[in-house]
């Protein structure tokens, strides 16, 4: 029997539900979805009855809506158009502004971009403004359709200054811990829901490739399996709903579909050239686990791939996303993307044509931040002029309404303003500390300097990120470009603060670059924390992603004192290190968030044993970019023309040592649609308790289409006491080995090649055959 993707299976199941509810309605005298609208036994419209299945409510409501009301649901407008001066200045909500957007243009969704917080940036302040918008919409909307409010919660509820900030996603990738990712999603969902934000534009599933790119820190991994598994877990957590005091569920977003992270020259939104084979075999698979997890929305890549803007590509948004991958939810554009088809790409002669291109390609809702009237009029004109069919409008609006029904917004549209602060403030701090700790990667410990003794008398803490919250958080923290040094700062423990707390009886000196060497003279050790300026998107692009000369000079000077020097890198990407590459003690902490200082102190002084593993490859030089471990084989032989990183994908040391046995497989021969289980025994061969990650790769001996030497198919985290052994099992679907067959044109559909393979764990292998 042919396998059916979960998303497609869900769509078929919903078709059956619609048929069943239609039959029930007809037998009870109610209107069917294809018949006239009706009321229930209480005299209310069918669509307002929470006992009726969502799709039936959708069809009932669609039949009642005018075209103007429908196209309004396909618009998402920035909150700044509803408040202040009605032109994005902060301030209280203004009824005349709300009238123009919510009533005149019938807009159904509002968003906060980076920095679009209320005047009172507290949980209660957020709840008050979202409730205010909702009240105005429902009080002035003949059909009582609620507003869906969205925001970017990419490392916790990061728009809210009182919320706990989790590590940025690149740090989450270094944990290799799906269970932890799911818990982080649950925590973020609870805090966002408490403030009336029921749509989170997260997680990011773009594949890490080029450290010059300003959004590199928002990715999870260079590997599609690792990125996808963690993104799927984040989605599961974000969309979890316990019903305890909550008013509605939350929608996660698979973004940016797809190919966004491979701009041709490393600069944000520069068009990408990605062979279709690589697109299908590397970039798209990271999105599949989210779709399988039931992700409710997807955001189209605002960049272009192979000469076509993705938000105008029917191949990407319909053929790939829906037909092949089984996505059934709402597709939204990124910021002002339909207008960009005219003003930036010059792919359309005018705005109505651009809207038609995007909607017909598969975009259901436009993130059109500023011009509600202009967008809705142009979309209406497109329908009247035959550029967009009424069927396509109903399809898009039906998906949007179904999302609102599934989120519970029709039944419970408001949040408890008085409860919001209690739900948000302080929530997730322990989880943030765990995540920051698990994400820390020990890259070098040549002299066994770590862990440091808590009995030291003096320790010097230096470097530009030693006590710098903005650089500790990174971008998308309260503001788009990160924390404003002159504004309020979210809860935070910096490295300097964390070390002081861990050493209450020692002298801990926060030194400047000018005083660090002198202070080191009588110190037991020096910790130097190096980072990079916070930023987001194109402003965070870095043409020369290296440590600065000043940073390298500081480390060189401190090393020359002869004191033990621990270099901590608090960056959102693996920077080329220059002279720091030879530092004997080196830690990577990424952008660890609120609890980064506690986590770092826990690792430095042995309270925690580092377990992070690189989710990316660390380049030696900028010339190595783009870099990834799955480089294809070739006849190349020049120096560093092969895979030649400073630190390889999956690398990370521990304060103990681990050994793995030769793996075994559950079946020597397996079908292309079968499953394989890999068993391997892991032993803690050292003297300290610790956690490690067991990555399982597959090597394909021969393939007419080039494949990497090995591909990650699964992994497991395991906790072990000294001397303890455990046998872990890693299961994978053989379908994960699918590639796009054919010639250079990659015209075929993805399939698993039959033949000889081998599971690889460490340096040991176990052969199996696919038939």
XYZ file of C-alpha atoms in Angstrom:
771
model
C 0.000 0.000 0.000
C 1.330 3.480 -0.869
C 2.488 5.605 2.061
C 0.510 8.812 2.710
C 2.105 11.819 4.359
C 0.489 12.733 7.711
C -0.595 16.134 6.383
C -2.278 14.565 3.361
C -3.810 11.917 5.596
C -5.225 14.702 7.787
C -6.771 16.378 4.754
C -8.450 13.126 3.702
C -9.714 12.629 7.219
C -11.187 16.139 7.226
C -12.966 15.407 3.956
C -14.588 12.436 5.674
C -15.568 14.621 8.631
C -17.193 17.160 6.318
C -19.141 14.390 4.600
C -20.275 12.996 7.950
C -21.328 16.359 9.364
C -23.160 17.162 6.131
C -25.118 13.945 6.441
C -25.897 14.665 10.090
C -26.979 18.187 9.259
C -29.261 16.995 6.504
C -30.808 14.357 8.729
C -31.490 16.997 11.412
C -32.830 19.581 9.001
C -29.782 21.880 9.241
C -28.079 23.404 6.234
C -25.309 21.426 4.578
C -21.965 23.062 3.776
C -23.036 23.416 0.162
C -26.540 24.569 1.001
C -27.977 27.716 2.593
C -26.741 28.982 5.932
C -28.695 28.155 9.057
C -29.001 28.466 12.792
C -28.746 25.996 15.622
C -31.394 25.222 18.229
C -30.448 28.363 20.168
C -30.993 30.640 17.199
C -27.315 31.430 16.669
C -25.535 30.918 13.357
C -24.041 27.486 12.869
C -20.530 28.930 12.703
C -20.844 30.323 16.232
C -21.672 26.911 17.701
C -18.474 25.487 19.265
C -19.899 21.955 19.143
C -19.891 21.938 15.341
C -16.712 20.687 13.589
C -14.422 23.447 12.395
C -14.726 22.791 8.671
C -18.512 22.845 8.869
C -18.354 26.190 10.702
C -15.984 27.502 8.033
C -18.338 26.657 5.204
C -21.291 28.175 7.019
C -19.411 31.414 7.624
C -17.983 31.623 4.113
C -21.499 31.595 2.663
C -22.401 34.632 4.762
C -19.378 36.757 3.819
C -19.139 39.450 1.172
C -16.123 39.634 -1.086
C -14.864 42.657 0.854
C -15.061 40.720 4.113
C -13.232 37.800 2.567
C -10.313 39.737 1.139
C -9.913 41.512 4.490
C -9.187 38.159 6.091
C -6.285 37.767 3.661
C -4.519 40.875 5.022
C -2.201 41.196 8.014
C -1.410 44.763 9.107
C 1.180 46.146 11.504
C -0.183 47.240 14.886
C 1.328 50.696 14.359
C -1.502 51.472 11.950
C -3.999 51.186 14.827
C -2.382 53.429 17.411
C -0.475 56.631 18.052
C -0.449 58.703 14.868
C -1.874 55.821 12.816
C 1.487 55.614 11.071
C 3.548 53.313 13.304
C 4.319 55.732 16.136
C 3.814 54.091 19.515
C 0.914 55.181 21.668
C -2.562 54.109 22.758
C -5.051 52.571 20.368
C -6.979 55.170 18.361
C -10.562 54.381 17.376
C -10.344 56.215 14.044
C -7.231 54.207 13.119
C -8.915 50.954 14.113
C -11.959 51.938 12.053
C -9.858 52.295 8.890
C -8.136 48.933 9.275
C -10.525 46.630 11.116
C -13.872 47.908 9.823
C -13.368 49.728 6.544
C -10.799 47.223 5.238
C -12.171 44.242 7.237
C -8.608 43.201 8.171
C -8.508 39.877 10.011
C -4.939 39.736 11.346
C -2.594 42.156 13.118
C 1.109 41.713 13.837
C 3.858 43.212 15.903
C 7.131 43.448 14.053
C 10.414 43.669 15.935
C 10.061 46.593 18.385
C 6.278 46.916 17.990
C 5.556 46.576 21.695
C 2.976 48.561 23.694
C 3.852 51.723 25.596
C 3.562 49.525 28.682
C 5.833 46.668 27.602
C 4.649 44.245 30.257
C 2.569 41.119 29.909
C -0.459 43.053 31.150
C 0.290 45.854 28.698
C 0.364 43.381 25.820
C -2.862 41.736 26.994
C -4.583 45.111 27.203
C -3.668 46.134 23.665
C -4.557 42.767 22.082
C -7.836 42.680 24.013
C -8.535 46.264 22.957
C -8.061 45.399 19.299
C -10.191 42.306 19.666
C -13.007 44.227 21.371
C -13.060 46.873 18.672
C -13.114 44.293 15.900
C -15.895 42.214 17.427
C -17.988 45.230 18.454
C -17.860 46.663 14.939
C -17.899 43.505 12.834
C -21.306 42.244 11.692
C -20.144 38.612 11.545
C -18.137 38.726 14.811
C -14.963 37.353 13.220
C -12.075 37.625 15.714
C -8.660 39.060 14.933
C -5.614 36.771 14.909
C -2.577 38.514 16.417
C 0.949 37.421 15.456
C 4.536 38.159 16.492
C 8.037 36.694 16.252
C 8.771 34.646 19.367
C 12.024 33.123 18.122
C 13.877 32.625 21.415
C 11.097 32.844 23.956
C 8.539 35.666 24.101
C 11.355 37.940 22.990
C 9.283 41.068 22.297
C 8.330 41.364 25.959
C 10.940 43.014 28.158
C 9.845 41.146 31.294
C 10.024 37.686 29.680
C 12.807 35.117 29.989
C 14.920 34.851 26.840
C 16.010 31.410 25.695
C 19.165 30.779 23.651
C 18.900 31.735 20.005
C 18.138 28.790 17.721
C 21.761 28.083 16.774
C 22.322 27.307 20.465
C 19.252 25.073 20.528
C 20.827 23.183 17.636
C 23.950 22.596 19.740
C 21.898 20.820 22.433
C 20.852 18.006 20.067
C 17.940 17.657 22.529
C 14.436 17.451 20.976
C 12.773 16.927 24.367
C 14.278 20.161 25.639
C 13.234 21.978 22.455
C 9.661 20.818 22.967
C 9.643 22.163 26.532
C 10.994 25.496 25.313
C 8.173 25.610 22.781
C 5.605 24.912 25.490
C 6.993 27.686 27.684
C 7.023 30.212 24.846
C 3.481 29.253 23.872
C 2.153 29.761 27.404
C 3.666 33.231 27.739
C 2.614 34.409 24.278
C -0.935 33.116 24.729
C -1.193 34.920 28.065
C -0.623 38.210 26.237
C -3.160 37.583 23.465
C -0.614 36.647 20.784
C -1.812 33.386 19.257
C 0.418 33.198 16.199
C 4.181 32.767 16.585
C 6.315 33.279 13.480
C 8.702 30.511 14.550
C 10.630 28.232 14.314
C 13.180 28.883 11.580
C 14.037 25.785 9.513
C 16.501 27.357 7.113
C 19.703 25.361 6.716
C 22.975 26.900 7.983
C 25.409 27.356 5.141
C 27.186 30.726 5.068
C 28.317 32.557 8.213
C 28.305 35.875 6.361
C 24.498 35.758 6.375
C 22.961 37.960 9.071
C 20.337 35.411 10.108
C 22.734 32.525 10.603
C 22.090 32.523 14.365
C 18.382 31.929 13.730
C 19.068 28.553 12.097
C 19.265 25.253 13.945
C 21.832 23.327 11.916
C 23.547 22.770 8.596
C 22.078 19.252 8.600
C 18.434 18.799 7.507
C 17.815 15.860 9.862
C 19.036 17.690 12.961
C 17.377 20.975 11.986
C 14.123 19.232 11.117
C 13.911 17.102 14.234
C 14.465 20.090 16.527
C 12.084 22.307 14.558
C 9.433 19.590 14.695
C 9.841 19.387 18.468
C 9.585 23.162 18.803
C 6.347 23.057 16.787
C 4.943 20.285 18.978
C 5.709 22.362 22.059
C 4.458 25.651 20.650
C 1.167 24.112 19.541
C 0.653 22.097 22.739
C -2.400 23.134 24.703
C -3.177 22.107 28.255
C -6.353 24.162 28.604
C -5.437 25.187 32.161
C -6.452 28.812 32.337
C -5.627 29.344 28.676
C -8.059 30.985 26.307
C -6.836 29.601 23.006
C -4.143 27.547 21.382
C -1.181 28.933 19.459
C -0.094 28.505 15.847
C 3.554 27.906 15.005
C 5.081 28.806 11.629
C 7.389 26.819 9.381
C 9.688 29.443 7.899
C 11.102 30.545 5.579
C 9.918 28.097 2.940
C 12.427 27.580 1.380
C 16.029 28.182 0.287
C 16.272 31.498 2.124
C 19.579 30.739 3.830
C 21.666 30.356 0.670
C 21.937 33.872 -0.793
C 24.453 33.887 -3.623
C 26.886 36.339 -1.995
C 26.031 35.804 1.665
C 23.913 38.945 2.008
C 20.353 38.711 3.287
C 17.661 38.321 0.629
C 20.095 38.309 -2.262
C 18.686 35.787 -4.779
C 19.881 32.209 -4.401
C 20.919 29.738 -7.069
C 20.126 26.262 -5.738
C 19.999 23.244 -8.049
C 16.589 21.572 -7.788
C 18.291 18.380 -6.603
C 19.968 20.197 -3.705
C 16.783 22.110 -2.949
C 14.761 18.900 -2.669
C 17.387 16.757 -0.965
C 18.894 19.278 1.477
C 16.744 22.351 2.032
C 13.168 20.996 1.935
C 13.555 17.919 4.197
C 14.108 20.152 7.257
C 10.505 21.338 6.893
C 8.923 17.895 6.711
C 9.009 17.115 10.472
C 7.107 20.336 11.157
C 4.448 19.425 8.628
C 4.261 15.930 10.108
C 3.862 17.568 13.544
C 0.830 19.476 12.240
C 2.313 22.962 11.948
C -0.595 25.293 11.326
C 1.091 27.962 9.202
C 4.026 28.426 6.856
C 5.827 31.605 5.809
C 7.043 31.913 2.241
C 10.663 32.782 1.607
C 10.859 36.449 0.609
C 13.990 35.741 -1.398
C 14.251 34.410 -4.925
C 15.468 30.942 -5.888
C 16.697 30.202 -9.402
C 15.366 33.498 -10.708
C 11.862 33.256 -9.241
C 10.723 35.029 -6.038
C 9.509 32.158 -3.865
C 6.372 34.005 -2.759
C 5.377 34.021 -6.443
C 6.354 30.407 -7.135
C 3.547 27.914 -7.614
C 6.132 25.136 -7.834
C 7.394 25.945 -4.343
C 4.176 26.889 -2.564
C 1.756 24.484 -4.189
C 3.615 21.634 -5.892
C 6.294 21.157 -3.234
C 4.746 22.491 -0.014
C 1.200 21.197 -0.405
C 1.081 18.420 -2.984
C 4.379 16.670 -2.230
C 4.921 17.502 1.444
C 1.298 17.507 2.584
C 0.974 20.922 4.230
C -2.678 21.883 4.808
C -2.476 25.102 6.811
C -2.253 28.832 6.081
C 0.624 30.251 4.020
C 1.597 33.839 4.816
C 4.043 36.099 3.014
C 6.913 37.841 4.755
C 7.085 41.606 5.339
C 5.669 43.608 2.402
C 6.649 40.917 -0.071
C 3.870 41.409 -2.592
C 4.846 45.044 -3.040
C 8.450 43.914 -3.464
C 7.478 42.046 -6.620
C 6.950 45.504 -8.146
C 9.436 47.740 -6.328
C 12.405 45.386 -5.824
C 12.181 42.387 -8.130
C 10.442 44.165 -11.038
C 8.640 40.892 -11.648
C 5.235 42.578 -11.902
C 4.238 45.868 -13.560
C 1.885 46.962 -10.778
C 0.593 46.060 -7.332
C -2.619 44.239 -8.397
C -0.621 42.033 -10.772
C 1.893 41.285 -8.024
C -0.889 40.298 -5.621
C -2.399 38.001 -8.237
C 0.976 36.360 -8.876
C 1.497 35.652 -5.189
C -2.037 34.554 -4.313
C -2.264 32.275 -7.347
C 1.100 30.774 -6.424
C -0.262 29.779 -3.023
C 0.014 32.673 -0.540
C -3.165 32.850 1.548
C -2.395 35.947 3.620
C -0.220 38.965 2.867
C 1.928 40.483 5.599
C 1.238 43.944 4.250
C 2.336 46.122 7.160
C 1.114 49.566 6.131
C -1.581 49.789 3.469
C -4.734 47.898 4.389
C -6.997 49.816 2.026
C -4.577 49.602 -0.885
C -4.115 45.858 -0.521
C -7.771 44.946 -0.074
C -8.852 47.167 -2.984
C -6.220 45.687 -5.283
C -7.166 42.152 -4.310
C -10.867 42.916 -4.846
C -10.108 44.401 -8.247
C -8.140 41.274 -9.140
C -11.237 39.169 -8.536
C -13.497 41.510 -10.540
C -10.960 41.566 -13.372
C -10.606 37.785 -13.465
C -6.968 37.694 -12.313
C -7.884 35.649 -9.228
C -10.791 33.239 -9.108
C -13.509 33.328 -6.468
C -12.590 29.696 -5.762
C -9.006 30.687 -4.879
C -10.312 33.429 -2.549
C -12.623 30.969 -0.814
C -9.809 28.439 -0.523
C -7.490 30.946 1.144
C -10.133 32.472 3.405
C -11.404 29.018 4.313
C -7.937 28.077 5.545
C -7.660 31.301 7.556
C -11.072 30.878 9.164
C -10.365 27.231 9.922
C -7.160 28.319 11.688
C -9.109 30.772 13.822
C -11.671 28.129 14.714
C -8.975 25.596 15.591
C -7.193 28.129 17.794
C -10.409 28.711 19.738
C -10.597 32.422 18.915
C -14.293 32.404 17.997
C -15.178 30.895 21.350
C -12.650 32.584 23.677
C -11.189 35.647 21.972
C -9.956 37.506 25.063
C -7.211 36.932 27.626
C -7.139 37.642 31.353
C -5.207 40.901 31.626
C -4.796 40.592 35.381
C -3.278 37.109 35.123
C -0.777 37.881 32.359
C 2.109 39.180 34.495
C 1.895 36.190 36.819
C 2.066 33.763 33.901
C 4.975 35.473 32.124
C 7.304 37.008 34.692
C 9.966 34.541 35.796
C 8.539 31.717 33.695
C 11.065 29.443 32.016
C 14.171 30.607 33.905
C 15.224 27.086 34.916
C 14.558 25.863 31.388
C 16.615 28.727 29.949
C 19.511 27.811 32.232
C 19.325 24.175 31.169
C 19.189 25.116 27.499
C 22.138 27.512 27.772
C 24.136 24.867 29.642
C 23.369 22.054 27.199
C 24.206 24.311 24.255
C 27.717 25.145 25.516
C 30.348 23.386 23.400
C 33.808 22.665 24.803
C 36.072 23.059 21.784
C 39.482 22.849 23.470
C 40.744 21.894 26.918
C 44.329 21.034 26.059
C 45.838 21.707 29.466
C 42.835 20.416 31.420
C 42.320 23.942 32.691
C 38.606 23.278 32.992
C 36.839 22.827 35.238
C 38.237 25.649 37.356
C 38.404 25.249 41.114
C 35.883 27.186 43.171
C 38.744 27.700 45.645
C 40.479 30.334 43.519
C 41.395 33.583 45.252
C 41.158 35.903 42.266
C 39.724 35.580 38.796
C 39.708 38.203 36.075
C 36.738 38.426 33.693
C 37.413 40.442 30.539
C 36.183 40.819 26.961
C 33.451 42.774 25.211
C 30.708 40.255 26.069
C 31.652 39.687 29.705
C 28.956 42.048 30.937
C 27.014 43.050 27.830
C 23.344 41.950 27.752
C 22.777 43.159 24.187
C 25.535 40.904 22.830
C 24.383 38.057 25.066
C 20.851 38.137 23.632
C 21.494 38.991 19.978
C 18.853 40.350 17.612
C 15.089 39.974 17.929
C 15.249 40.904 21.613
C 12.641 43.526 22.542
C 13.673 45.422 19.413
C 14.358 44.138 15.913
C 18.096 44.799 16.141
C 18.316 43.730 19.772
C 18.260 45.411 23.157
C 18.563 49.185 23.110
C 21.436 50.036 25.501
C 19.458 53.079 26.612
C 16.220 51.182 27.148
C 14.969 48.499 29.529
C 16.768 45.158 29.560
C 15.101 41.755 29.956
C 15.995 39.562 32.949
C 19.642 38.591 32.517
C 22.639 37.104 34.288
C 25.823 38.042 32.445
C 29.052 35.988 32.617
C 30.553 38.459 35.074
C 27.497 38.259 37.301
C 27.324 34.469 37.053
C 30.986 34.041 37.998
C 30.642 36.428 40.936
C 27.654 34.479 42.187
C 29.532 31.181 41.846
C 32.565 32.544 43.769
C 31.186 34.456 46.756
C 34.478 34.206 48.649
C 36.851 35.122 45.809
C 37.857 38.389 44.202
C 36.196 38.598 40.817
C 37.387 41.551 38.737
C 35.556 42.805 35.677
C 38.457 44.208 33.672
C 38.532 46.415 30.602
C 40.786 45.650 27.665
C 43.217 48.259 28.996
C 43.383 46.849 32.550
C 43.009 43.104 31.938
C 46.712 42.289 31.589
C 47.668 44.208 34.730
C 44.834 42.625 36.715
C 45.935 39.167 35.542
C 49.315 39.529 37.264
C 48.094 38.143 40.598
C 45.059 36.224 39.325
C 44.558 32.463 39.411
C 42.865 32.483 36.015
C 41.389 34.746 33.359
C 38.080 34.270 31.578
C 37.790 36.369 28.428
C 34.360 36.506 26.789
C 34.309 37.621 23.151
C 31.218 38.396 21.101
C 29.802 40.402 18.257
C 27.383 43.299 18.012
C 23.736 42.283 18.121
C 21.763 42.630 14.913
C 19.143 41.130 12.642
C 18.693 40.397 8.955
C 20.684 42.433 6.432
C 22.154 44.829 8.963
C 23.728 41.806 10.647
C 25.412 40.537 7.472
C 29.155 40.245 7.989
C 31.402 40.212 4.941
C 34.395 39.209 7.056
C 33.008 36.987 9.829
C 36.087 36.870 12.012
C 37.130 37.890 15.477
C 38.390 41.459 15.346
C 42.076 42.325 15.563
C 41.425 43.902 18.959
C 39.788 40.724 20.265
C 42.663 38.580 19.035
C 45.213 40.988 20.509
C 43.511 40.890 23.914
C 43.695 37.093 24.024
C 47.311 37.083 22.826
C 48.270 39.569 25.543
C 46.528 37.591 28.258
C 48.120 34.332 27.107
C 51.519 35.995 27.323
C 51.039 36.530 31.081
C 51.382 32.788 31.585
C 48.127 32.633 33.507
C 45.468 30.055 32.586
C 43.225 31.785 30.032
C 39.741 30.494 29.201
C 38.361 31.954 25.972
C 34.568 32.010 25.754
C 32.941 32.818 22.407
C 29.469 34.316 22.775
C 28.541 34.622 19.098
C 25.713 33.714 16.779
C 27.977 32.077 14.228
C 31.309 30.252 14.123
C 33.681 33.131 13.530
C 37.083 32.643 11.948
C 39.318 32.853 15.017
C 42.705 33.978 13.733
C 45.310 33.664 16.495
C 42.608 32.621 18.971
C 42.280 29.333 17.075
C 45.276 28.069 19.043
C 43.885 29.018 22.452
C 44.320 25.913 24.651
C 40.987 26.410 26.418
C 38.020 27.363 24.248
C 34.269 27.356 24.854
C 31.420 28.275 22.493
C 28.361 29.684 24.281
C 26.441 31.047 21.250
C 23.816 33.673 22.190
C 22.647 32.051 25.428
C 19.877 34.379 26.587
C 18.784 35.351 30.071
C 20.556 32.595 31.968
C 23.792 32.594 29.987
C 25.899 33.759 32.924
C 24.612 31.064 35.232
C 25.102 28.408 32.549
C 28.650 29.513 31.825
C 29.587 29.518 35.510
C 28.082 26.050 35.908
C 30.355 24.775 33.126
C 33.468 26.706 34.165
C 33.415 25.394 37.737
C 32.268 21.853 37.013
C 28.732 22.062 38.334
C 27.747 21.013 34.810
C 29.704 18.837 32.399
C 29.572 20.354 28.891
C 27.567 18.231 26.469
C 26.954 20.548 23.512
C 27.913 19.367 20.034
C 28.441 21.575 17.023
C 25.334 21.672 14.806
C 27.492 23.252 12.127
C 31.021 23.070 10.726
C 33.567 25.616 11.966
C 35.560 27.172 9.098
C 39.277 27.928 9.289
C 39.085 30.850 6.883
C 36.435 33.022 5.291
C 37.449 31.498 1.973
C 35.988 28.172 3.125
C 32.446 29.587 2.917
C 29.923 28.207 2.350
C 30.839 25.123 4.352
C 29.024 21.963 5.448
C 30.023 18.420 6.279
C 27.860 16.942 3.519
C 30.139 18.229 0.749
C 29.846 16.035 -2.325
C 32.849 14.017 -3.549
C 34.835 15.137 -6.570
C 38.174 14.909 -8.341
C 39.449 17.946 -6.437
C 42.798 17.641 -4.700
C 43.902 21.160 -3.816
C 44.641 22.148 -0.225
C 41.404 22.502 1.775
C 39.290 21.822 -1.325
C 37.658 18.978 0.536
C 35.942 19.104 3.896
C 38.593 20.771 6.054
C 37.035 22.536 9.059
C 38.703 23.857 12.172
C 36.137 21.857 14.150
C 33.855 19.373 12.361
C 30.096 19.038 12.506
C 29.066 17.166 15.663
C 32.271 17.992 17.543
C 32.277 18.724 21.267
C 34.443 17.684 24.216
C 33.520 16.678 27.764
C 35.147 16.536 31.194
C 34.889 12.761 30.843
C 35.435 10.300 27.997
C 33.010 8.055 26.138
C 33.353 4.919 24.040
C 30.879 3.409 21.601
C 30.615 -0.177 20.442
C 30.283 -1.430 16.896
C 26.674 -0.759 15.880
C 24.200 -3.440 14.876
C 21.157 -3.111 12.636
C 17.751 -4.724 13.042
C 17.646 -5.983 9.463
C 20.408 -6.903 7.044
C 18.000 -6.330 4.167
C 15.266 -3.720 4.192
C 12.707 -2.351 1.734
C 12.748 1.214 0.448
C 9.655 1.967 2.552
C 10.954 0.086 5.598
C 12.517 1.055 8.905
C 15.874 0.277 10.434
C 16.851 0.217 14.100
C 20.462 0.800 15.066
C 21.721 -0.446 18.427
C 24.961 0.736 19.994
C 26.399 0.522 23.487
C 27.820 3.706 24.972
C 30.192 3.665 27.945
C 31.361 6.501 30.155
C 35.014 5.505 30.362
C 36.006 8.445 32.532
C 35.574 9.502 36.137
C 32.879 12.204 35.823
C 29.179 11.848 35.124
C 28.231 13.292 31.779
C 25.938 13.361 28.774
C 26.893 12.645 25.218
C 25.260 12.542 21.819
C 25.434 9.458 19.621
C 25.017 10.497 15.984
C 24.080 7.760 13.524
C 25.128 8.237 9.918
C 24.593 6.196 6.774
C 27.250 5.708 4.126
C 26.178 4.764 0.598
C 28.937 2.920 -1.202
C 27.889 3.589 -4.802
C 25.384 6.053 -6.285
C 25.053 7.347 -9.859
C 23.868 10.612 -8.308
C 26.568 12.034 -6.061
C 25.857 11.724 -2.345
C 27.866 12.822 0.695
C 30.279 10.377 2.288
C 27.820 10.091 5.156
C 24.388 11.443 6.006
C 22.890 11.865 9.465
C 19.805 9.673 9.890
C 19.292 9.831 13.657
C 20.867 10.514 17.026
C 20.385 9.976 20.736
C 21.405 11.825 23.892
C 22.471 9.586 26.743
C 23.327 10.375 30.380
C 25.942 8.167 32.022
C 27.574 7.873 35.416
C 31.309 7.071 35.589
C 31.884 3.550 34.319
C 28.242 3.114 33.309
C 27.180 1.620 29.979
C 23.857 1.877 28.174
C 22.610 0.433 24.936
C 20.725 3.001 22.899
C 18.513 2.404 19.895
C 18.127 4.865 17.071
C 15.349 4.243 14.563
C 15.135 5.757 11.120
C 12.950 5.440 8.060
C 14.760 4.210 4.969
C 12.869 6.940 3.092
C 15.259 9.430 4.725
C 17.863 8.174 2.246
C 15.831 9.364 -0.730
C 17.536 11.517 -3.331
C 16.395 13.113 -6.562
C 17.398 10.767 -9.416
C 18.033 11.599 -13.040
C 20.485 13.732 -14.942
C 21.626 17.312 -14.397
C 18.042 18.512 -14.900
C 16.921 16.550 -11.780
C 13.609 15.826 -13.465
C 12.734 12.784 -11.353
C 10.835 12.504 -8.093
C 12.779 11.687 -4.922
C 13.328 7.978 -4.310
C 15.589 5.621 -2.365
C 18.230 3.934 -4.487
C 18.540 0.206 -4.002
C 21.894 -1.298 -3.135
C 24.533 -1.489 -0.414
C 24.639 0.888 2.555
C 26.319 0.971 5.943
C 25.384 2.494 9.277
C 28.292 4.506 10.720
C 28.760 5.278 14.418
C 32.150 6.762 15.219
C 34.625 4.786 13.140
C 32.615 1.537 13.172
C 30.138 0.375 10.545
C 27.302 -2.111 10.122
C 26.289 -2.987 6.538
C 22.724 -3.372 5.246
C 21.103 -3.662 1.848
C 18.082 -1.830 0.462
C 16.008 -3.871 -1.971
